[in-house]
Amino acid sequence: MYNKFILLFFLSIGFLTGKTQECNFHIQGEVLDDQTSQPIPYVNIYISELQQGDVSDSVGQFVLHNLCTKVYQIEISCVGYSAQHLNVSVNSDTSFTVKLRPNSEVLQDLTIVGTSSTASTQETAVLDRLTITENSNKNLANMLEDISGVTTIKSGNKVSKPVVQGLYGNRLTLLNNGVAQSGQQWGVDHSPEIDPLVASEISVIKGASALAYMGSSLGSVVIVNPGDIPHEEGWHGRALYVYETNGRGHATNLQLRNYKNGWAWRANVTLKQNGDLHTPDYYLTNTGSKEANGAFQIEKRFNDKWKVDAYLSSYNTEIGILRGSHIGNTTDLEEALQREEPFFTRSTFSYDIEAPRQLVNHQLLKLHSKYTIDSTQWVEATYAGQWDLRKEFDVRRGGRSDIPALSLNQWSHFLEGKYHGYFGEYWSLVGGVQYRSIDNTNDPETNILPLIPDYLSYENGVFAILKRQWNNWEIETGGRWNRVDQRVVRITNGFPREIVRSENVYNTFGILGGVTYQVRNDSKLAFNIGYASRNPEVNELYSNGLHQGVGGIEEGDPNLKIEKSLKTTLSWRSQLSTKWNVSSELYFQSIQDYIYLAPQNEIRLTIRGAFPVFKYEQTFAQIMGWDAVVVYKPIEAVETSLKYSWIKGEDLTNNLGLINMPSNSLFASVKYAWNLNGFFSILDFSLTNKYVFEQTNIVEGQDFVLPPDAYNLVGMKISGTAPMKKSEWHFFIHVDNLFNVKYRDYLNRQRYFADDLGRSIVFGASFSF
C-alpha cells in the first residue's frame, strides 16, 4: 500500500510541477481621510483567508501581491478611524481608493496607541473561514486535527474533544465568542456544544497559560470567534450545502447579515443529519446523528465612545451510541473486546437512532458593552448565561428505553469587568474581575442513582496581564487567582441510602512569564513559562455509576487534591526565504497530583449490562513534546508541507506511560493551484498523507486492550472558486481514507469494540454574496 502511495505522491508532484500557472495579480490602492481627503499613513490592509496584508506608506499607498482571480474580503483598519470590510473582485490587476471615517475620540494621541501591540508571546494556530467551510461536515474537535500538536479524544466519530499538547477536558478552556463554555463537560463522550460554522476563525493558543479566561485551564485555549460584523449596507451572507458518503450525511448552513444606521446584525442556521457510519468492512450500527443550530448577533454603536452587542446561540443534537458497546453479560463483554466485528451489527444502512443515544441542548446568551475612556484606555462589561440540558438513554427492559437513564440540567451565569490601558510608549495592561455560578441538578425521572450528583459552584477570579515592548523585544507577565466553592448533595450507594452533603473550597493560582525576540522581520523566537493549579471537578470527586456514552462504569475519589502544573515552551517561527517557512515548538510540563481516569482491570455486571470499570486517581505526571511544521514552495503554484508531532507522557509515580496520551504523528501534503480565466478563477488540488505511530508507552495490564497498531491514511481534495460580479461560488470535493484502510485509533474509546471509519467522499458547494 505504501509503495502505491509513494509512487502516486511523486507522480503527482511531477505532474503538478509541470503545469504551473501563477496567481500574479495585485491590488494597489490609496487610503484617504473621509473629511479632509488627505492620505492616511500606517493603515492596515489585511486579507484574513490568506493571512496576508500590507501597511499604507507615508502617502497612503499600499500594494497586495500574488492574488488569484476571485473575490477577497479585505479589512482596512487604522487607529483613529472606523474600520471597513470590502469585498473586492480580482480578475486582473486592480486599484481603488478607500475613504475612512475619523473616530474622533482616539485621534487625540495617535502616536502612543500606534506603537503599542496586542501581540502575545504565546504560540497561536488559526483555522480561517475557508478551511472551516471545507470541513463543515465535521464537528469542532475534528476540524482542529490538522493543526500541529492538536489531536482528538473520541467515543466514536461524532463525539470528540480536542487534545492540545496532551491536555483535554477539564484542563482545556473552550471559548465560545469570548465566553468559557459551560456544560456537562466530563468524559470523552461529551463533545463541546458549539457549532463551528458560526465562526469566522477558530484559534488554538498553545502557550504556557491562559490567564485571562475563567475556567480550569492548565495551559491551552481554543477560541471560536464569530468576528465583528462588517459594516456593509445591504444584504450579504453565505449559503452552504455538503453531502458525505460515509453515513450518507447532509449538512446545510445559511448566514445573513446587514448594516444600516449604526445597527449591524448577523444570523446563522445549521442543519445536519447522518445515518450509520461505515468501517471498511461493516456498518457501525446506531451511530447516526442529527443537529439543528442557530445563532443571532447584533451590534450598535451609539457614539464614538460607547458600543453594545448581544449574541444568542442554540445548539441541539441527538447522537446514537454504537450498539455493540453495550453488552449484556461479562462473558459477552470479554468476547466483544477481542472481536473483529462488534455485536448487534446490522447488514443494512439506517438513519434510525435508537438506545443507547444522547439528547443535548445548549443555549447561550451574551451581552457585552465597551466604553472608551480616552485614546489609551477602555473598559468592557460582559454578562453570559448558559443553559445545558443532557439526556442519555440506555437499552432498558420492559419498553423503558425512552426513559432517560441520565437527565442533567445545568444553569450557569458569568459576569466580567475588564480594563485595557496603554501607559507611556511601551507598556500595556489588561486586568479584570470575574464571577461564575453553576447550578447542576438531576431530573428524578430516571429512577436511577445519578452518575453526577446535584451541586452548586461559585467561582470568583481576578487577573492582570502586563506587557512591555521595545525594539525587537516583547515581555509579557501576569497572574490569576481563583476561589471555587462547591456545594454537593449526593446519595450513597449502599443500604440504607443516605444523603451526604459536602462543601469544598479551593484557592488556585496562575503565573505567566514570556519573552519574544524578533530576530528579523520574518523570524521570531519566543519563550514562555507558566505555573497553574486546578481544583478537582465534581465528576472527578463524586462520579459513581455507568457513564453511558463511553460504555464504562466510573468512580470518583472525594479525597483528590489540587493539581499543580509547571509548563515551559520554546518556539521559533521563520520565513527562511521566499520558498521556505518553518516553525517549531518544544514544550515540557510537569503536573503534581495529575488526575486521570485509570482502567481497573475489572468488568462489573449490573442490571444494565456488563461494563469495564474506571476510577479517578492521581499521580505525578510529566508531558514533553515537539511540534514542527516545514512549508516549501518550489514554485509559486505548488506548496508542500510536513508536520510532525512527538509527545511522551509519563506516570512517574508508577514508572509507566501516561494513559490517554496522543500517539506521535507525521502529516505531509502537496497542493497545486491553477489560475484560470474561465468559469473557475482558481482550482486547487491537494494530496495528503497522515501516519499515526503506535502508542508504545502503554504496556499490557494498563488498559483493557493494548493500543492498536500504527496506521496510514491518504486523502485528497479538489476545490474551485468561481467569482461573479459581487458574489462568489466555491466548490470542493475531498476524500478521506482514500484506500479504505482498516484501523483503530488509540484515543478513540470505540476501539474497544470496533474499527474506525472507512473511505468517505465529501461534496460541497457554497455561495457568498
CSV table of N, CA, C and O in Angstrom, one decimal, residues 53-121:
chain,number,residue,atom,x,y,z
A,53,GLY,N,-1.1,40.8,4.2
A,53,GLY,CA,-1.6,42.2,4.3
A,53,GLY,C,-0.4,43.2,4.0
A,53,GLY,O,0.7,42.8,3.6
A,54,ASP,N,-0.8,44.5,4.1
A,54,ASP,CA,0.2,45.5,3.9
A,54,ASP,C,-0.2,46.7,4.8
A,54,ASP,O,-1.3,46.7,5.3
A,55,VAL,N,0.8,47.6,4.9
A,55,VAL,CA,0.5,48.8,5.7
A,55,VAL,C,0.8,50.0,4.7
A,55,VAL,O,1.8,50.0,4.0
A,56,SER,N,-0.2,50.9,4.7
A,56,SER,CA,0.0,52.1,3.8
A,56,SER,C,1.2,52.9,4.1
A,56,SER,O,1.6,53.1,5.3
A,57,ASP,N,1.8,53.5,3.1
A,57,ASP,CA,3.0,54.3,3.3
A,57,ASP,C,2.7,55.7,3.7
A,57,ASP,O,1.5,56.0,4.0
A,58,SER,N,3.7,56.6,3.6
A,58,SER,CA,3.5,57.9,4.1
A,58,SER,C,2.5,58.7,3.3
A,58,SER,O,2.0,59.8,3.7
A,59,VAL,N,2.2,58.3,2.0
A,59,VAL,CA,1.2,59.0,1.2
A,59,VAL,C,0.0,58.1,1.0
A,59,VAL,O,-0.8,58.3,0.1
A,60,GLY,N,-0.2,57.1,2.0
A,60,GLY,CA,-1.5,56.4,2.0
A,60,GLY,C,-1.5,55.3,0.9
A,60,GLY,O,-2.6,54.7,0.7
A,61,GLN,N,-0.4,54.9,0.3
A,61,GLN,CA,-0.4,53.9,-0.8
A,61,GLN,C,-0.2,52.5,-0.2
A,61,GLN,O,0.6,52.4,0.7
A,62,PHE,N,-0.8,51.5,-0.8
A,62,PHE,CA,-0.5,50.1,-0.4
A,62,PHE,C,-0.6,49.2,-1.7
A,62,PHE,O,-1.2,49.6,-2.7
A,63,VAL,N,0.0,48.0,-1.6
A,63,VAL,CA,0.0,47.1,-2.6
A,63,VAL,C,-0.1,45.7,-2.0
A,63,VAL,O,0.6,45.3,-1.1
A,64,LEU,N,-1.0,44.8,-2.6
A,64,LEU,CA,-1.1,43.4,-2.2
A,64,LEU,C,-0.7,42.6,-3.4
A,64,LEU,O,-1.3,42.8,-4.5
A,65,HIS,N,0.2,41.7,-3.3
A,65,HIS,CA,0.7,40.9,-4.4
A,65,HIS,C,0.2,39.5,-4.5
A,65,HIS,O,-0.4,39.0,-3.5
A,66,ASN,N,0.5,38.8,-5.6
A,66,ASN,CA,0.3,37.4,-5.8
A,66,ASN,C,-1.2,37.0,-5.5
A,66,ASN,O,-1.4,36.0,-4.8
A,67,LEU,N,-2.1,37.7,-6.1
A,67,LEU,CA,-3.5,37.3,-5.9
A,67,LEU,C,-4.1,36.6,-7.1
A,67,LEU,O,-3.7,36.8,-8.2
A,68,CYS,N,-5.1,35.7,-6.8
A,68,CYS,CA,-5.7,34.9,-7.9
A,68,CYS,C,-7.0,35.6,-8.3
A,68,CYS,O,-7.5,36.6,-7.6
A,69,THR,N,-7.7,35.0,-9.3
A,69,THR,CA,-8.9,35.5,-9.7
A,69,THR,C,-10.0,35.0,-8.8
A,69,THR,O,-10.4,33.9,-8.8
A,70,LYS,N,-10.5,35.9,-7.9
A,70,LYS,CA,-11.6,35.6,-7.0
A,70,LYS,C,-12.0,36.8,-6.3
A,70,LYS,O,-11.5,37.9,-6.5
A,71,VAL,N,-13.0,36.6,-5.4
A,71,VAL,CA,-13.5,37.8,-4.6
A,71,VAL,C,-12.8,37.6,-3.2
A,71,VAL,O,-12.9,36.6,-2.5
A,72,TYR,N,-12.1,38.7,-2.8
A,72,TYR,CA,-11.4,38.7,-1.5
A,72,TYR,C,-12.1,39.6,-0.5
A,72,TYR,O,-12.6,40.7,-1.0
A,73,GLN,N,-12.3,39.2,0.7
A,73,GLN,CA,-12.8,40.1,1.7
A,73,GLN,C,-11.6,40.8,2.4
A,73,GLN,O,-10.7,40.1,3.0
A,74,ILE,N,-11.5,42.1,2.3
A,74,ILE,CA,-10.4,42.9,2.8
A,74,ILE,C,-10.8,43.7,3.9
A,74,ILE,O,-11.8,44.5,3.9
A,75,GLU,N,-10.0,43.7,5.0
A,75,GLU,CA,-10.3,44.5,6.2
A,75,GLU,C,-9.3,45.7,6.2
A,75,GLU,O,-8.1,45.5,6.0
A,76,ILE,N,-9.8,46.9,6.3
A,76,ILE,CA,-9.0,48.1,6.3
A,76,ILE,C,-9.2,48.8,7.6
A,76,ILE,O,-10.3,49.2,7.9
A,77,SER,N,-8.1,48.9,8.4
A,77,SER,CA,-8.3,49.4,9.8
A,77,SER,C,-7.1,50.3,10.1
A,77,SER,O,-6.0,50.1,9.7
A,78,CYS,N,-7.4,51.3,11.0
A,78,CYS,CA,-6.4,52.2,11.5
A,78,CYS,C,-6.8,52.8,12.7
A,78,CYS,O,-8.0,53.2,12.9
A,79,VAL,N,-5.9,52.9,13.7
A,79,VAL,CA,-6.3,53.6,14.9
A,79,VAL,C,-6.7,55.0,14.6
A,79,VAL,O,-6.0,55.8,13.9
A,80,GLY,N,-7.9,55.4,15.2
A,80,GLY,CA,-8.4,56.8,14.9
A,80,GLY,C,-9.5,56.8,13.9
A,80,GLY,O,-10.0,57.9,13.6
A,81,TYR,N,-9.7,55.7,13.2
A,81,TYR,CA,-10.7,55.6,12.1
A,81,TYR,C,-11.6,54.4,12.3
A,81,TYR,O,-11.1,53.3,12.8
A,82,SER,N,-12.8,54.4,11.8
A,82,SER,CA,-13.7,53.3,11.8
A,82,SER,C,-13.2,52.3,10.7
A,82,SER,O,-13.0,52.7,9.6
A,83,ALA,N,-13.1,51.0,11.1
A,83,ALA,CA,-12.7,50.0,10.1
A,83,ALA,C,-13.7,49.8,9.0
A,83,ALA,O,-14.9,50.0,9.2
A,84,GLN,N,-13.2,49.3,7.9
A,84,GLN,CA,-14.1,49.0,6.8
A,84,GLN,C,-13.7,47.6,6.3
A,84,GLN,O,-12.6,47.1,6.3
A,85,HIS,N,-14.8,46.8,5.9
A,85,HIS,CA,-14.6,45.5,5.3
A,85,HIS,C,-15.2,45.6,3.8
A,85,HIS,O,-16.3,45.9,3.6
A,86,LEU,N,-14.4,45.2,2.9
A,86,LEU,CA,-14.7,45.3,1.5
A,86,LEU,C,-14.6,44.0,0.8
A,86,LEU,O,-13.7,43.2,1.0
A,87,ASN,N,-15.6,43.7,-0.1
A,87,ASN,CA,-15.5,42.5,-1.0
A,87,ASN,C,-14.9,43.0,-2.3
A,87,ASN,O,-15.6,43.8,-3.0
A,88,VAL,N,-13.7,42.6,-2.7
A,88,VAL,CA,-13.1,43.1,-3.9
A,88,VAL,C,-12.9,42.0,-4.9
A,88,VAL,O,-12.3,40.9,-4.6
A,89,SER,N,-13.5,42.1,-6.1
A,89,SER,CA,-13.4,41.1,-7.1
A,89,SER,C,-12.1,41.3,-7.9
A,89,SER,O,-11.8,42.4,-8.4
A,90,VAL,N,-11.3,40.2,-8.0
A,90,VAL,CA,-10.0,40.4,-8.7
A,90,VAL,C,-10.0,39.4,-9.9
A,90,VAL,O,-10.2,38.2,-9.8
A,91,ASN,N,-9.9,40.0,-11.1
A,91,ASN,CA,-9.7,39.1,-12.3
A,91,ASN,C,-8.6,39.8,-13.2
A,91,ASN,O,-8.4,39.3,-14.3
A,92,SER,N,-8.0,40.8,-12.7
A,92,SER,CA,-6.9,41.5,-13.3
A,92,SER,C,-6.2,42.4,-12.3
A,92,SER,O,-6.7,42.4,-11.2
A,93,ASP,N,-5.2,43.0,-12.6
A,93,ASP,CA,-4.6,44.0,-11.7
A,93,ASP,C,-5.6,45.0,-11.4
A,93,ASP,O,-6.3,45.6,-12.3
A,94,THR,N,-5.8,45.3,-10.1
A,94,THR,CA,-6.9,46.1,-9.6
A,94,THR,C,-6.4,47.3,-8.8
A,94,THR,O,-5.4,47.1,-8.0
A,95,SER,N,-7.1,48.4,-8.9
A,95,SER,CA,-6.8,49.5,-8.0
A,95,SER,C,-8.0,50.2,-7.5
A,95,SER,O,-9.1,50.2,-8.2
A,96,PHE,N,-8.0,50.8,-6.3
A,96,PHE,CA,-9.2,51.5,-5.8
A,96,PHE,C,-8.7,52.5,-4.7
A,96,PHE,O,-7.6,52.4,-4.2
A,97,THR,N,-9.6,53.4,-4.4
A,97,THR,CA,-9.4,54.4,-3.3
A,97,THR,C,-10.5,54.2,-2.3
A,97,THR,O,-11.6,54.0,-2.6
A,98,VAL,N,-10.0,54.2,-1.0
A,98,VAL,CA,-11.0,54.0,0.0
A,98,VAL,C,-10.9,55.2,1.0
A,98,VAL,O,-9.8,55.7,1.2
A,99,LYS,N,-12.0,55.6,1.5
A,99,LYS,CA,-12.0,56.7,2.5
A,99,LYS,C,-12.5,56.2,3.8
A,99,LYS,O,-13.5,55.5,3.9
A,100,LEU,N,-11.7,56.5,4.9
A,100,LEU,CA,-12.0,56.1,6.2
A,100,LEU,C,-12.6,57.3,7.0
A,100,LEU,O,-12.2,58.4,6.9
A,101,ARG,N,-13.7,56.9,7.8
A,101,ARG,CA,-14.3,57.9,8.6
A,101,ARG,C,-13.6,58.1,10.0
A,101,ARG,O,-13.3,57.1,10.7
A,102,PRO,N,-13.2,59.3,10.3
A,102,PRO,CA,-12.4,59.5,11.6
A,102,PRO,C,-13.3,59.1,12.8
A,102,PRO,O,-14.5,59.3,12.8
A,103,ASN,N,-12.6,58.5,13.8
A,103,ASN,CA,-13.2,58.2,15.0
A,103,ASN,C,-12.6,59.1,16.0
A,103,ASN,O,-11.5,58.9,16.5
A,104,SER,N,-13.3,60.2,16.3
A,104,SER,CA,-12.7,61.4,16.9
A,104,SER,C,-12.0,61.2,18.3
A,104,SER,O,-11.0,61.8,18.6
A,105,GLU,N,-12.6,60.2,19.1
A,105,GLU,CA,-12.1,60.2,20.5
A,105,GLU,C,-10.7,59.5,20.5
A,105,GLU,O,-10.0,59.6,21.6
A,106,VAL,N,-10.2,58.9,19.5
A,106,VAL,CA,-8.9,58.3,19.5
A,106,VAL,C,-7.9,59.0,18.6
A,106,VAL,O,-6.8,58.6,18.5
A,107,LEU,N,-8.3,60.2,18.1
A,107,LEU,CA,-7.4,60.9,17.3
A,107,LEU,C,-6.4,61.8,18.1
A,107,LEU,O,-5.5,62.3,17.6
A,108,GLN,N,-6.8,61.9,19.4
A,108,GLN,CA,-6.0,62.9,20.2
A,108,GLN,C,-4.6,62.4,20.5
A,108,GLN,O,-3.7,63.2,20.8
A,109,ASP,N,-4.3,61.1,20.4
A,109,ASP,CA,-3.0,60.7,20.8
A,109,ASP,C,-2.6,59.5,20.0
A,109,ASP,O,-2.4,58.4,20.5
A,110,LEU,N,-2.6,59.7,18.7
A,110,LEU,CA,-2.4,58.6,17.7
A,110,LEU,C,-1.1,57.9,17.9
A,110,LEU,O,-0.9,56.7,17.8
A,111,THR,N,0.0,58.7,18.2
A,111,THR,CA,1.3,58.1,18.3
A,111,THR,C,1.4,57.0,19.4
A,111,THR,O,1.9,55.9,19.1
A,112,ILE,N,0.9,57.3,20.5
A,112,ILE,CA,1.0,56.4,21.6
A,112,ILE,C,0.3,55.0,21.3
A,112,ILE,O,0.9,54.0,21.5
A,113,VAL,N,-0.9,55.1,20.8
A,113,VAL,CA,-1.6,53.9,20.5
A,113,VAL,C,-0.9,53.1,19.4
A,113,VAL,O,-0.8,51.9,19.5
A,114,GLY,N,-0.5,53.8,18.4
A,114,GLY,CA,0.1,53.1,17.3
A,114,GLY,C,1.4,52.3,17.6
A,114,GLY,O,1.7,51.4,16.9
A,115,THR,N,2.1,52.7,18.6
A,115,THR,CA,3.3,52.0,18.9
A,115,THR,C,3.1,50.8,19.9
A,115,THR,O,3.9,50.1,20.2
A,116,SER,N,1.9,50.7,20.4
A,116,SER,CA,1.6,49.6,21.3
A,116,SER,C,1.2,48.4,20.5
A,116,SER,O,0.9,48.5,19.3
A,117,SER,N,1.1,47.2,21.1
A,117,SER,CA,0.9,46.0,20.4
A,117,SER,C,-0.1,45.1,21.2
A,117,SER,O,0.0,45.0,22.4
A,118,THR,N,-1.0,44.4,20.5
A,118,THR,CA,-1.8,43.4,21.2
A,118,THR,C,-1.2,42.0,21.0
A,118,THR,O,-1.9,41.0,21.3
A,119,ALA,N,-0.1,41.9,20.3
A,119,ALA,CA,0.5,40.6,20.1
A,119,ALA,C,0.8,39.9,21.4
A,119,ALA,O,1.0,40.5,22.4
A,120,SER,N,1.0,38.6,21.4
A,120,SER,CA,1.2,37.8,22.5
A,120,SER,C,2.5,37.0,22.3
A,120,SER,O,2.9,36.8,21.2
A,121,THR,N,3.2,36.6,23.4
A,121,THR,CA,4.3,35.8,23.3
A,121,THR,C,3.9,34.3,23.1
A,121,THR,O,4.8,33.5,23.0
